Short mmCIF file of C-alpha atoms in Angstrom, two decimals:
data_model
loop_
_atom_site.label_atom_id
_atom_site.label_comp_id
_atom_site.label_asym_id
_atom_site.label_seq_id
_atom_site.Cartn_x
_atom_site.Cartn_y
_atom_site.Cartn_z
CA UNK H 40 0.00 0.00 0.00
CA UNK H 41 0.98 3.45 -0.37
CA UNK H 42 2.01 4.97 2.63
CA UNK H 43 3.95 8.06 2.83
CA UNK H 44 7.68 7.28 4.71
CA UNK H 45 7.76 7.51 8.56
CA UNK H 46 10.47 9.92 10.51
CA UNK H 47 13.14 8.10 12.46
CA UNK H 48 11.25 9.62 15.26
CA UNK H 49 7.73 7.96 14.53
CA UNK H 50 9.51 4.30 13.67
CA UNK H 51 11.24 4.23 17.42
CA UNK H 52 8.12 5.30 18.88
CA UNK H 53 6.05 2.73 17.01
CA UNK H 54 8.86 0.34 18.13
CA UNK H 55 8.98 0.94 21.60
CA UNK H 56 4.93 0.58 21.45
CA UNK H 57 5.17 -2.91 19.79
CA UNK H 58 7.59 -4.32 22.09
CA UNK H 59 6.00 -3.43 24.91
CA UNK H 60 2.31 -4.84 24.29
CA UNK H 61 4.09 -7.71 22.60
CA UNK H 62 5.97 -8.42 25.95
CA UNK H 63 3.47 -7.63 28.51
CA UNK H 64 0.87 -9.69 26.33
CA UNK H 65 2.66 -13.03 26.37
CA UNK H 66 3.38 -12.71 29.86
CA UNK H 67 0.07 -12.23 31.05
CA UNK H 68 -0.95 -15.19 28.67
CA UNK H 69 1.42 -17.07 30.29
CA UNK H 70 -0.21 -16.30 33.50
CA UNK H 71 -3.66 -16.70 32.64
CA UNK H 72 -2.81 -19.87 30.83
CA UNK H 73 -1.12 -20.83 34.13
CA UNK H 74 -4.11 -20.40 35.76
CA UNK H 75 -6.57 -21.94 34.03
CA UNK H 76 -4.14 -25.70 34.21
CA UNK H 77 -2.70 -25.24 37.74
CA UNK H 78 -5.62 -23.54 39.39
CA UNK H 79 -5.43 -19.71 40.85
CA UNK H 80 -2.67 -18.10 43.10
CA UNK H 81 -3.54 -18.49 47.10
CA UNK H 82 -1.87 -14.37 47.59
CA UNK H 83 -2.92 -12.29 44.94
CA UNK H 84 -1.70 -8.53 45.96
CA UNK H 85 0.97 -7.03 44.11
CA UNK H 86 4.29 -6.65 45.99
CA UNK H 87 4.24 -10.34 47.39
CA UNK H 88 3.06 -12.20 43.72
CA UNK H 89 6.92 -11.23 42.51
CA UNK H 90 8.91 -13.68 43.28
CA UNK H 91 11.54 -16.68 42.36
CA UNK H 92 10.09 -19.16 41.58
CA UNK H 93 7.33 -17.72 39.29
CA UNK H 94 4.04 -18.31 39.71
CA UNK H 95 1.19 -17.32 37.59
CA UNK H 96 0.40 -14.08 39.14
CA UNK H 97 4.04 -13.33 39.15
CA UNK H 98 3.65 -13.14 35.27
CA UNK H 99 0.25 -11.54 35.59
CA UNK H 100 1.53 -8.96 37.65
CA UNK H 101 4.88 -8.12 35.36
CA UNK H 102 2.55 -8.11 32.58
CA UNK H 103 0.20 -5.36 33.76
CA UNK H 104 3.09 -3.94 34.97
CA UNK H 105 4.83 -3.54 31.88
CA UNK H 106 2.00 -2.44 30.26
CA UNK H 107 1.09 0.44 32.77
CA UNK H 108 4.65 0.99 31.80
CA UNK H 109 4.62 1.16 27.97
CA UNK H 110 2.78 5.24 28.16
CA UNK H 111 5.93 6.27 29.82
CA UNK H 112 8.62 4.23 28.25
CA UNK H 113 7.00 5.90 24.79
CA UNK H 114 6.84 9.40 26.31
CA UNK H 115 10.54 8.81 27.02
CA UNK H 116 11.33 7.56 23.57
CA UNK H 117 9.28 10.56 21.69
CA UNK H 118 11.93 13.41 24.48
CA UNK H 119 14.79 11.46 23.43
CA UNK H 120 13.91 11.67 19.59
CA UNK H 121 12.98 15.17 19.63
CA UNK H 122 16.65 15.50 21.46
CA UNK H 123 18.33 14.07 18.02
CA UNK H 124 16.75 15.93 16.08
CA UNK H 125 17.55 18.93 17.77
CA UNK H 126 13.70 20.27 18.54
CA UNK H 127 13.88 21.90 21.75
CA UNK H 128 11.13 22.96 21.51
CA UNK H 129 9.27 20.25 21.71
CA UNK H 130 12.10 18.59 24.07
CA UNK H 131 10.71 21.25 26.77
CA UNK H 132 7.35 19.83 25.59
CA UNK H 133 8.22 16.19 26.39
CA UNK H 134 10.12 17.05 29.26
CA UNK H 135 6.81 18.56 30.77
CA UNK H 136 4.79 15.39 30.20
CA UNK H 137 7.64 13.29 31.33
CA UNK H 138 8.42 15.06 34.50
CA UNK H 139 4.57 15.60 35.05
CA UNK H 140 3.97 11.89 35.15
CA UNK H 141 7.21 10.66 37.14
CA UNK H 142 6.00 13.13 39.81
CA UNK H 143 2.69 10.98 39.64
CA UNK H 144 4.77 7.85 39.82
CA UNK H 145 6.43 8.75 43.14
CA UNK H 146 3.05 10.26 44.92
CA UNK H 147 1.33 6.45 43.93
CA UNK H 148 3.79 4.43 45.47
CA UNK H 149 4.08 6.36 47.96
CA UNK Q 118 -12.82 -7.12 22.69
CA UNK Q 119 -16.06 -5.16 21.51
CA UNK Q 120 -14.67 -2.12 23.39
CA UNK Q 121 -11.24 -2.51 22.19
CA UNK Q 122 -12.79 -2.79 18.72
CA UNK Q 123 -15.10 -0.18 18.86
CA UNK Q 124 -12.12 1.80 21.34
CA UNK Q 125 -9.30 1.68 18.40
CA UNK Q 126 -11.54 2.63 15.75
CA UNK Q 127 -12.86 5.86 17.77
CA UNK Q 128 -9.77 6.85 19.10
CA UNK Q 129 -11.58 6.23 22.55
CA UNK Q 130 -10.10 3.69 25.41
CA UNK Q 131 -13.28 2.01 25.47
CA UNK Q 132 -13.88 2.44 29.03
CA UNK Q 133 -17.14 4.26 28.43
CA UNK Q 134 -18.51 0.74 27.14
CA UNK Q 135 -16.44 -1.27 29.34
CA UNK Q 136 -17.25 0.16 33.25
CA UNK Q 137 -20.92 -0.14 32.79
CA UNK Q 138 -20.37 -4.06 31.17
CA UNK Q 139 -18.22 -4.99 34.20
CA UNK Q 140 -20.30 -3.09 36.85
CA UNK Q 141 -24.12 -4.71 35.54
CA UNK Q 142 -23.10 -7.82 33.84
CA UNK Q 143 -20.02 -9.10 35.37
CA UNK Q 144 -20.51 -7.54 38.72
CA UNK Q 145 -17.60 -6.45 39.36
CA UNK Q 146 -17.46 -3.71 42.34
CA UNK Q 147 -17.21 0.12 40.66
CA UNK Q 148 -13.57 0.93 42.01
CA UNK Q 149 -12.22 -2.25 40.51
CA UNK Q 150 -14.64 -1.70 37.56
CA UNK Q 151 -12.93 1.42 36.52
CA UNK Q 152 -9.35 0.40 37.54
CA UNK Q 153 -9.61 -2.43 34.90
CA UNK Q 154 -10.89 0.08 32.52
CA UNK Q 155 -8.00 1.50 32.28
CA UNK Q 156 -6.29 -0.91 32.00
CA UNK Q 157 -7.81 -1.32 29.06
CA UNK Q 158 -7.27 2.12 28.06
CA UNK Q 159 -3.76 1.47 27.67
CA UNK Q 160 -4.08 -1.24 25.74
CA UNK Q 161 -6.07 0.07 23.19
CA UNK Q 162 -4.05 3.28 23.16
CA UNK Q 163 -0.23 0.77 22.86
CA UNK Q 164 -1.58 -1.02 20.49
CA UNK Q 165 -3.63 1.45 18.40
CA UNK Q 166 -0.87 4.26 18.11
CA UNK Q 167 1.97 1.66 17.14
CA UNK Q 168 -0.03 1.03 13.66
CA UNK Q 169 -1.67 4.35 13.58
CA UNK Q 170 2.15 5.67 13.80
CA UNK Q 171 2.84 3.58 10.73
CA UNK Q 172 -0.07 4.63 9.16
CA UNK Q 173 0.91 8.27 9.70
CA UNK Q 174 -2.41 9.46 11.15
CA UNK Q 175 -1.01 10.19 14.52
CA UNK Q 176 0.02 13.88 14.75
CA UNK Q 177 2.98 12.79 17.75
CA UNK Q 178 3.59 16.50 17.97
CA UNK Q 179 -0.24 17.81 18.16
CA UNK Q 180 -0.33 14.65 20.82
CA UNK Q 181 2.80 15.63 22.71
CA UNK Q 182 1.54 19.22 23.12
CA UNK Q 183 -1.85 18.31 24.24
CA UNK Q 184 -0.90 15.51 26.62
CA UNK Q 185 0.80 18.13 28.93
CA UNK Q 186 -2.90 20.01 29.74
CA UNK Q 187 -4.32 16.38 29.79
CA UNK Q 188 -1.44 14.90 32.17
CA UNK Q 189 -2.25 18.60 34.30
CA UNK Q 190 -6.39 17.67 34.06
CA UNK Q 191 -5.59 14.19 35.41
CA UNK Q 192 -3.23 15.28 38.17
CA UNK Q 193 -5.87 17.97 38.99
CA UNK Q 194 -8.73 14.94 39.00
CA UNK Q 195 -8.22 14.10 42.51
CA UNK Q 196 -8.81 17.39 43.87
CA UNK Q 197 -12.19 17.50 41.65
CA UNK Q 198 -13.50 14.79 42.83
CA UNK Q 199 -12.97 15.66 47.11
CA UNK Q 200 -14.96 18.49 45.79
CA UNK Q 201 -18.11 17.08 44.08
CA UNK Q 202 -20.29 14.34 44.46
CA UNK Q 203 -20.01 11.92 41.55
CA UNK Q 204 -23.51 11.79 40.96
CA UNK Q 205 -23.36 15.73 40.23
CA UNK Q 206 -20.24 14.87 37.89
CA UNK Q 207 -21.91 12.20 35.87
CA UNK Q 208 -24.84 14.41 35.39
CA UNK Q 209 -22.89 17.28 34.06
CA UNK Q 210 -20.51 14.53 31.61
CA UNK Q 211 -24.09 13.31 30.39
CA UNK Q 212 -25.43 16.53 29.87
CA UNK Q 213 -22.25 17.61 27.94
CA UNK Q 214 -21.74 14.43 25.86
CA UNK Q 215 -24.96 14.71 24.97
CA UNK Q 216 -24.71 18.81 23.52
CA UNK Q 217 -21.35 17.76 21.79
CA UNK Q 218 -22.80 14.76 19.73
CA UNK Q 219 -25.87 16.93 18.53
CA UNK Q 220 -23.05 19.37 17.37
CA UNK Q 221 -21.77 16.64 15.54
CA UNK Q 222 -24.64 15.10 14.24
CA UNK Q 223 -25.39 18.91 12.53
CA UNK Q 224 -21.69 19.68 11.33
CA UNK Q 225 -22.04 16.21 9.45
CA UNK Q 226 -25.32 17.03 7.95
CA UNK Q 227 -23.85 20.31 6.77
CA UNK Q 228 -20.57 19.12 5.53
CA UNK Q 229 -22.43 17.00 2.92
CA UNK Q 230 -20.08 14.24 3.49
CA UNK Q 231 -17.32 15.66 2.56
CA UNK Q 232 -14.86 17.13 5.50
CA UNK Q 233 -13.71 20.39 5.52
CA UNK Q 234 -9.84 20.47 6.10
CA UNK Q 235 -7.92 23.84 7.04
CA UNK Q 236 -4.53 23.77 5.90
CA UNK Q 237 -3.47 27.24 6.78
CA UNK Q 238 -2.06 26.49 10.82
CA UNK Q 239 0.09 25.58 13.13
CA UNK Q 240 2.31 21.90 13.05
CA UNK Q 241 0.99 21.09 9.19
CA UNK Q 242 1.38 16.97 8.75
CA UNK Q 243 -0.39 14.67 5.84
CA UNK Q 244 -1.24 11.05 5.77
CA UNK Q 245 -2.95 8.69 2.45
CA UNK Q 246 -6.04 7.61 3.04
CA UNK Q 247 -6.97 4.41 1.81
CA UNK Q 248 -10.45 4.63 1.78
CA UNK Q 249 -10.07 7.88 -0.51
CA UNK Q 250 -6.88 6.97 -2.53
CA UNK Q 251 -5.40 10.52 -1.88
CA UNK Q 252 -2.92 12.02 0.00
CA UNK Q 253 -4.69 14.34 2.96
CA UNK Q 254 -2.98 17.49 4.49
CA UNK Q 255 -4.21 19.34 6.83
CA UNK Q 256 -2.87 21.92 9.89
CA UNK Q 257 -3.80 22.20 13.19
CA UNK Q 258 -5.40 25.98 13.82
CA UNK Q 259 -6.94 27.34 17.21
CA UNK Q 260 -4.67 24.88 19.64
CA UNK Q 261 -5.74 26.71 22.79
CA UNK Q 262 -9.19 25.74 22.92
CA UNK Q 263 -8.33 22.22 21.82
CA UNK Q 264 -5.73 21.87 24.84
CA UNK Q 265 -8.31 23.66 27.51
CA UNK Q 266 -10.59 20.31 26.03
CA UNK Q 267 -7.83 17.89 27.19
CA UNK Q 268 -7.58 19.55 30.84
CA UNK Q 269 -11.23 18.53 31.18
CA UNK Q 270 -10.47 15.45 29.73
CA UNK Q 271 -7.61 14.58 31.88
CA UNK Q 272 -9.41 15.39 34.87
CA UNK Q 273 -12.68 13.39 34.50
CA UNK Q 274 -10.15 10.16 32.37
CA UNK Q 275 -9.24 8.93 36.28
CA UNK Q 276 -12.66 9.59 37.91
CA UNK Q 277 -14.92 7.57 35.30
CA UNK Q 278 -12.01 5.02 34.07
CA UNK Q 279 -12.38 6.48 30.55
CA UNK Q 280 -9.59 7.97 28.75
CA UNK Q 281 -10.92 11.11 27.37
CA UNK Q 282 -11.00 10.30 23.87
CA UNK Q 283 -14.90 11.04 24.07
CA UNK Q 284 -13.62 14.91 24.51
CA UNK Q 285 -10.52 14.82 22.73
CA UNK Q 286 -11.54 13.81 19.43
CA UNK Q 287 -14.60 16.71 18.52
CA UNK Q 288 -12.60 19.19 19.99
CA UNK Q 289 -9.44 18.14 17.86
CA UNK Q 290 -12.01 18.18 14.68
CA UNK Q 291 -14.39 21.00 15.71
CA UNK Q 292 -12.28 23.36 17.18
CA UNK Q 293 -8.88 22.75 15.84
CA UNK Q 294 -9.91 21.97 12.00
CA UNK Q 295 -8.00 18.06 11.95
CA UNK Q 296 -9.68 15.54 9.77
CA UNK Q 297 -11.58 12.64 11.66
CA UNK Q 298 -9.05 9.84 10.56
CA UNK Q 299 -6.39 12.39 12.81
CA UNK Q 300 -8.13 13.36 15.47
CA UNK Q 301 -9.08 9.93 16.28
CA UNK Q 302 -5.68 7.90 15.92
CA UNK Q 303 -4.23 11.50 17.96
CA UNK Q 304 -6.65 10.71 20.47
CA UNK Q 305 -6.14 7.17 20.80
CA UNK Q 306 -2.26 8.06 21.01
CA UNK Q 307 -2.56 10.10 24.04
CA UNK Q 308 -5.09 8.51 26.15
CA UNK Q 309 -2.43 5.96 27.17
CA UNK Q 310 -0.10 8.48 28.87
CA UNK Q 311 -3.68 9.84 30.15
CA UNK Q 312 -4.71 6.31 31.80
CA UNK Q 313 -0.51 5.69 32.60
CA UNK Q 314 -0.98 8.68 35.25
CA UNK Q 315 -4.12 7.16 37.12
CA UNK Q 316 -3.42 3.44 36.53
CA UNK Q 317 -0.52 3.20 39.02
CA UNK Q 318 -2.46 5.09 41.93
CA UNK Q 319 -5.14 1.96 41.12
CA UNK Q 320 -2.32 -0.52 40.84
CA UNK Q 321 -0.54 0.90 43.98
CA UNK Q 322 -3.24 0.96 46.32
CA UNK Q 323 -4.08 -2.46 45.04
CA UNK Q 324 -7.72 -1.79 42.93
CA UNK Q 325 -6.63 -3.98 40.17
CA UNK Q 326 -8.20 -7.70 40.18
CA UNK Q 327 -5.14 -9.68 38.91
CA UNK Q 328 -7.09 -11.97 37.03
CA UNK Q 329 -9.98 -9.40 35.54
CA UNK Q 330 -7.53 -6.89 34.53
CA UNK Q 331 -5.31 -9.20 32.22
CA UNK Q 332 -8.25 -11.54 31.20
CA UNK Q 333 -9.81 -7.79 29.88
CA UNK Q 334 -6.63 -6.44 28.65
CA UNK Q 335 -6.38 -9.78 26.36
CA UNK Q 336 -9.62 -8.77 25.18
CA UNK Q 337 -9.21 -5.50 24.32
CA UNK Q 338 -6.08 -5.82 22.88
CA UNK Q 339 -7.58 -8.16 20.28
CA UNK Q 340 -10.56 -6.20 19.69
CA UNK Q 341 -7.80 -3.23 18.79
CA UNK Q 342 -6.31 -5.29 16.13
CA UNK Q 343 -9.98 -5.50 14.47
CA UNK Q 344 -10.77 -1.64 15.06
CA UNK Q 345 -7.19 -0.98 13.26
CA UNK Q 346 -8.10 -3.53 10.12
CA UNK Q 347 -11.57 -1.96 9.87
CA UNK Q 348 -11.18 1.55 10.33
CA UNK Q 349 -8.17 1.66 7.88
CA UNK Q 350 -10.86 1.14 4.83
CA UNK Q 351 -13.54 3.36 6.80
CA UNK Q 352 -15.19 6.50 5.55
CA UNK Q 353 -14.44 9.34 7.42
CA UNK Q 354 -18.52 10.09 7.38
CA UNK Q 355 -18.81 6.71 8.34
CA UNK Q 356 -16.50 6.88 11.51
CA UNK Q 357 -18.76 10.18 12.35
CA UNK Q 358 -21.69 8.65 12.72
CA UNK Q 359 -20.63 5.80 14.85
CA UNK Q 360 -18.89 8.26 17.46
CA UNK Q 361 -22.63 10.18 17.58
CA UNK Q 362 -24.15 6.29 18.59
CA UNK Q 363 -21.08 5.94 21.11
CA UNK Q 364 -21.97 9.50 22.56
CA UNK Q 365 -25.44 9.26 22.78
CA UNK Q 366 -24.83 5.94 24.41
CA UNK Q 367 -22.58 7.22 26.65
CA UNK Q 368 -24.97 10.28 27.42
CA UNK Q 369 -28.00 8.17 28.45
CA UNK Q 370 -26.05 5.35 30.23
CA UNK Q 371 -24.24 8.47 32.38
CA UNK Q 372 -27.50 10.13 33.45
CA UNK Q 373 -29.47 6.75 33.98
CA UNK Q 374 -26.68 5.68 36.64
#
């Protein structure tokens, strides 16, 4: 098909993107599929379902984890893009959103 | 998988059809309800933007720029909500939703089904679309009243587990001039940073069903893949008309609550 050709910018974001759903959706099949033959997890919270060995929450859990991560890990790639190609102004931009939502980070886990 | 469908094509989350499946049919309690939901949102939003991006459609600037009232909105939801009931809040959102999709259902009747595109703007960008054959350009023109839109749509995203998309997207095409195809794969760019900021307050104070979340993010995420395929071939008049039926829907579910 005719498509018109992507930035350098646009093909690392779209990469990051991939990679991350890709990732955090086998693990939580893994999990769920885990489940299903072995029967559910007896402590299902979050802090205490990552461990060695895994379990299937463990993979549950790094699965929504990592995609709750994916937002930020592409908000980082698009500030570092906009760094190569020299766009400050839209670094600033990026670095607003970026800082915005670490500061949310820290107050959740708080 | 219907709301990641429906979610990906609309450049919505589709938490506005997902909260009120899991609240009446699955019974699932209303926190956890709207924790999962967006959940969801991300996964539509991953997913969606990493072909959209390929497609060209996604304005990453436009998105980058708007994301920082949105991210504000979001922060700001908390303090919103300590100061109004949320039955007062979903009255307002139904009243609202319901204004902006009669707006739209009369700027599609006048536009005669073809859109009106302003190229004369700010941060000019072009995509092809295939269900035209051509090459569209357009420019983005009267940005601040298009990023006041995503404050409000940041701060209500975290209270109702939607991700604002149901705001975003008119104001992107109403206000700011950006063809439908645009405004929605924008839209469905951003709302993941959107749903990011609330998600881990969920996650952290430990809202999230292990099991519901994933078993719904599954879903969605395949539902996105079908939204992409389909609304890649879709009219842009088309795609109108079924955001109207997911407003109005939204509108009446929101007041009948």
């Amino acid at each position: 098909m005719p498509q018109l050709p992507q930035t350098k910018a646009e093909k690392w974001i779209g990469r990051t993107l991939r990679v991350g759903v890709w990732t955090s959706a086998s693990l939580m099949s893994i999990g769920l599929l885990m489940t299903a033959l072995l029967g559910p997890d007896s402590n299902p919270t979050f802090p205490d379902a990552i461990h060695w060995p895994p379990t299937a929450l463990t993979f549950i859990h790094s699965g929504l984890l990592l995609l709750m991560l994916t937002p930020f890990l592409r908000v980082t790639t698009t500030l570092l893009s906009f760094f190569f190609e020299k766009d400050w102004k839209f670094v600033s931009v990026s670095f607003l959103v970026f800082s915005m939502l670490l500061v949310e980070l820290i107050f959740a886990f708080r | 998988m219907v709301a990641g469908t429906i979610g990906a094509m609309l450049g919505l989350g589709g938490g506005v059809l997902l909260v009120p499946f899991l609240v009446l049919v699955l019974d699932v309690p209303m926190h956890q309800a709207v924790a999962t939901s967006i959940v969801a949102v991300i996964a539509t939003s991953s997913a969606g933007a990493a072909i959209n991006i390929e497609r060209r459609t996604v304005n990453i600037k436009l998105g980058m720029l708007l994301e920082t009232t949105t991210v504000l909105g979001a922060i700001a939801g908390g303090f919103t909500a300590s100061r109004m009931s949320g039955a007062a809040l979903e009255k307002i959102f139904a009243a609202l939703l319901a204004g902006v999709s009669l707006l739209m259902i009369y700027r599609t009747q006048q536009q005669k089904g073809e859109e009106v595109i302003e190229t004369d703007g700010l941060i000019p960008a072009s995509y092809f679309d295939e269900s035209k054959g051509t090459t569209v350009t357009y420019a983005v023109r009267r940005l601040p009243g298009t990023m006041a839109i995503s404050l409000l749509a940041g701060n209500v995203s975290g209270l109702l587990g939607i991700g604002g998309g149901i705001f975003k997207v008119p104001a992107m095409h109403f206000i700011s001039g950006i063809p439908m195809k645009a405004a929605t794969a924008t839209s469905n760019f951003m709302i993941g940073v959107t749903a990011a900021a609330s998600a881990f307050i969920y996650f952290a104070h430990g809202h999230l069903n292990p099991l519901v979340a994933s078993s719904v993010a599954e879903g969605v995420l395949l539902g996105s893949f079908f939204g992409l395929l389909l609304s890649r071939t879709l009219k842009a008049k088309v795609l109108n008309w079924i955001f109207v039926a997911v407003l109005l829907f939204t509108a009446v579910q929101l007041s009948l609550r």
